[in-house]
Tab-separated table of C-alpha atoms and ligand atoms in Angstrom:
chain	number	residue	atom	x	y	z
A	1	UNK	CA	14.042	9.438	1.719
A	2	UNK	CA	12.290	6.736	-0.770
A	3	UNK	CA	10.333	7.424	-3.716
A	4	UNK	CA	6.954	6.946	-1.635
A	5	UNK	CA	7.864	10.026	0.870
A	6	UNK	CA	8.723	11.946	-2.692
A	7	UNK	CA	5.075	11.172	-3.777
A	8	UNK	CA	3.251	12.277	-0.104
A	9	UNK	CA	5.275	15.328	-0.498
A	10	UNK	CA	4.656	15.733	-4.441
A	11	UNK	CA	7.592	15.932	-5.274
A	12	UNK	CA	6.843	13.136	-8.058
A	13	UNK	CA	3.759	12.448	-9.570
A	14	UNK	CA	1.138	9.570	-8.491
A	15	UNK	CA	-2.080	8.826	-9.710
A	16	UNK	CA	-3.404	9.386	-5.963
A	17	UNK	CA	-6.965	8.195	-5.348
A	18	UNK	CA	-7.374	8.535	-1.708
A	19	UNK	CA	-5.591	10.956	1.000
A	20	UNK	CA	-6.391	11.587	5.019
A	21	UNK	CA	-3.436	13.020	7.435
A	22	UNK	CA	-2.197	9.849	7.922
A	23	UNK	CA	-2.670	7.661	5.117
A	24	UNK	CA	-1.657	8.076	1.085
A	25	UNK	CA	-2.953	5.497	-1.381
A	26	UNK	CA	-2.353	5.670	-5.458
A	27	UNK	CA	-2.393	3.698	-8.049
A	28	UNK	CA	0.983	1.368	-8.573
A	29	UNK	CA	3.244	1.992	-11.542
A	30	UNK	CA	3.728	-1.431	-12.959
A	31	UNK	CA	-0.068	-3.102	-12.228
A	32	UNK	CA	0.314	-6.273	-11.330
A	33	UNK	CA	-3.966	-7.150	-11.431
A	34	UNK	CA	-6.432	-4.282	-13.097
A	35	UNK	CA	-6.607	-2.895	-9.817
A	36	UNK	CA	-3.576	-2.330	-8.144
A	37	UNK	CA	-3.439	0.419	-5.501
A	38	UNK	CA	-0.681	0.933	-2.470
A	39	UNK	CA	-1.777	2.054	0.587
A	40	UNK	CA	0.501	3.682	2.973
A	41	UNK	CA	1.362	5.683	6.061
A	42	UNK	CA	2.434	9.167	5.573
A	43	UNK	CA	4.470	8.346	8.518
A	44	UNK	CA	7.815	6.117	7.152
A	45	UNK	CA	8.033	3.140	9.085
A	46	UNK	CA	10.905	0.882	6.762
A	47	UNK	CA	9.497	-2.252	6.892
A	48	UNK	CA	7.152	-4.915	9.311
A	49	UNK	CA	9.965	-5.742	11.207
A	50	UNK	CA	10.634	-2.128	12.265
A	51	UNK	CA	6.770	-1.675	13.849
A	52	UNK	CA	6.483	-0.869	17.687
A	53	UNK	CA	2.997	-1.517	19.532
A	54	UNK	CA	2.519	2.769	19.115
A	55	UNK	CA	2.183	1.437	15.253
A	56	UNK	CA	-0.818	-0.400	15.851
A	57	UNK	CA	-3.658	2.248	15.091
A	58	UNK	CA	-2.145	3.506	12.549
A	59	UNK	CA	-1.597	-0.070	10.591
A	60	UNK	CA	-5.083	-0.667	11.346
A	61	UNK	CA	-6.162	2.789	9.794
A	62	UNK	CA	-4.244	1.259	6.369
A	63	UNK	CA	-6.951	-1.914	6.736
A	64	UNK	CA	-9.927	0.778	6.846
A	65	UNK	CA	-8.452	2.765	4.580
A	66	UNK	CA	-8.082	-0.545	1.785
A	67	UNK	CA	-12.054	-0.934	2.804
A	68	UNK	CA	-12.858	2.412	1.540
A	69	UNK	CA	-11.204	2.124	-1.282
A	70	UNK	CA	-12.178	-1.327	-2.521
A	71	UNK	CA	-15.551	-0.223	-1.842
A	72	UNK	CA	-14.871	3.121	-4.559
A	73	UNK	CA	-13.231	0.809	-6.447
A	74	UNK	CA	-16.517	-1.668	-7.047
A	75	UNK	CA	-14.262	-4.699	-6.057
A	76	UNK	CA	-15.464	-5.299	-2.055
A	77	UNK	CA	-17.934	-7.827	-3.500
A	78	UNK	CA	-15.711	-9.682	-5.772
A	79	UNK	CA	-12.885	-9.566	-3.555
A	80	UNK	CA	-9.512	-8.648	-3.367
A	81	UNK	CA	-6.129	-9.186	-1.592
A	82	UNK	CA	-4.138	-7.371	0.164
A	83	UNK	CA	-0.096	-8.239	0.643
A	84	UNK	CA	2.191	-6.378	2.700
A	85	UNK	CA	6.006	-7.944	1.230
A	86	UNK	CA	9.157	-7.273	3.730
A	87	UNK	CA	12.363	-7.566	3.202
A	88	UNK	CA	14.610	-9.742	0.381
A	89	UNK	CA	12.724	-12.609	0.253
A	90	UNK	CA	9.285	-11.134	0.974
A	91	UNK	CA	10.335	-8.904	-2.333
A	92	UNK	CA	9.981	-5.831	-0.791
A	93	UNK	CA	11.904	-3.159	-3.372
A	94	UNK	CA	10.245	0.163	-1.656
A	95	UNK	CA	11.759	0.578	2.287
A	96	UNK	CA	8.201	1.988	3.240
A	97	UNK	CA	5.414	-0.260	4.756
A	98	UNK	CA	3.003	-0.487	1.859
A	99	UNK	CA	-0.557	-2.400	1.512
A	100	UNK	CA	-0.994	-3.862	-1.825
A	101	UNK	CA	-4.617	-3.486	-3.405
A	102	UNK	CA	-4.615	-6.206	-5.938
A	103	UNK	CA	-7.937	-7.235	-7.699
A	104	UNK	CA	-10.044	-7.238	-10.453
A	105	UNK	CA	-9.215	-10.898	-11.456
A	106	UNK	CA	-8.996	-13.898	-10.099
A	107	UNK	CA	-5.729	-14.701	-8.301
A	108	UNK	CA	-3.914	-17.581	-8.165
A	109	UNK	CA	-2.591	-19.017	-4.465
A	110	UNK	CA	-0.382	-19.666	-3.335
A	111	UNK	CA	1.702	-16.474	-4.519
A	112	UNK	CA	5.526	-16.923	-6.540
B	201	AMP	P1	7.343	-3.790	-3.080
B	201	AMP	O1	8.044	-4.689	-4.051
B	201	AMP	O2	6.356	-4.509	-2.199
B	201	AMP	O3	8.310	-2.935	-2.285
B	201	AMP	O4	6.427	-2.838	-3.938
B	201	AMP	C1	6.858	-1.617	-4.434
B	201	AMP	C2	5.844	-1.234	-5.474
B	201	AMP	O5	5.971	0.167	-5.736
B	201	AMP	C3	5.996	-1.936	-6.805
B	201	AMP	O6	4.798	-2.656	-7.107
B	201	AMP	C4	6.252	-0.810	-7.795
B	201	AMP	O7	5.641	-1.035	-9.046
B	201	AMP	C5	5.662	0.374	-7.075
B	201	AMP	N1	6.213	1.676	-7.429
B	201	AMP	C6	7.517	2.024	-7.498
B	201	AMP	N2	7.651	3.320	-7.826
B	201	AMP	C7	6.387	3.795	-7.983
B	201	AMP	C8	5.842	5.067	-8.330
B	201	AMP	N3	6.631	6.122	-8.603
B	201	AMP	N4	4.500	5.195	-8.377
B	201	AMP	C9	3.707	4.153	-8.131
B	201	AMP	N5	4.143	2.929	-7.776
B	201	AMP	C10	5.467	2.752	-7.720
């Protein structure tokens, strides 16, 4: 079990600021941008390379779901990014698909 399944379960605390049955979002720990949400599936899928084509609505439910919220977040107009990191050298620390949210400033390209 990761930390992220702990949080949809609440068995740790987040700073949660959006919730359907199959989608969590909340805001990230260590902010990276002065908005900085993760957006994930409440089902764990590991990583990218572990999604089947059954996957496909529900990846594209994260997408909506990052609309919604940069839309309550006042940033869909100013933009925003969104970065999904697998494995080692994609930096991925958390073994639970996870949208990035990053805005609120401008961000430099391409990325470390
Ligand atoms: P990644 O490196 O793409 O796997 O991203 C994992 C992200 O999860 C990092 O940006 C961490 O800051 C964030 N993170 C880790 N633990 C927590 C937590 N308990 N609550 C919120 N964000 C977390």
């Amino acid at each position: 079990m990761t930390i992220f399944t702990k949080i949809i379960e609440r068995e740790i605390p987040a700073d949660i600021v959006y919730e359907d049955e199959l989608a969590l979002a909340f805001r990230d720990i260590n902010p990276q941008a002065p908005t900085h949400i993760l957006v994930i599936p409440k089902r764990p899928i590991a990583r990218i390379t572990d999604v089947e084509p059954d996957d496909e609505a529900l990846l594209g439910h994260l997408i909506t779901v990052c609309r919604e919220i940069a839309e309550a977040e006042g940033v869909a107009e100013s933009g925003f990014r969104l970065v999904v990191n697998n494995g080692r050298d994609g930096g991925q620390e958390v073994e639970h698909i996870h949208v990035h949210l990053l805005a609120g400033r401008r961000l430099s390209w391409p990325p470390g």
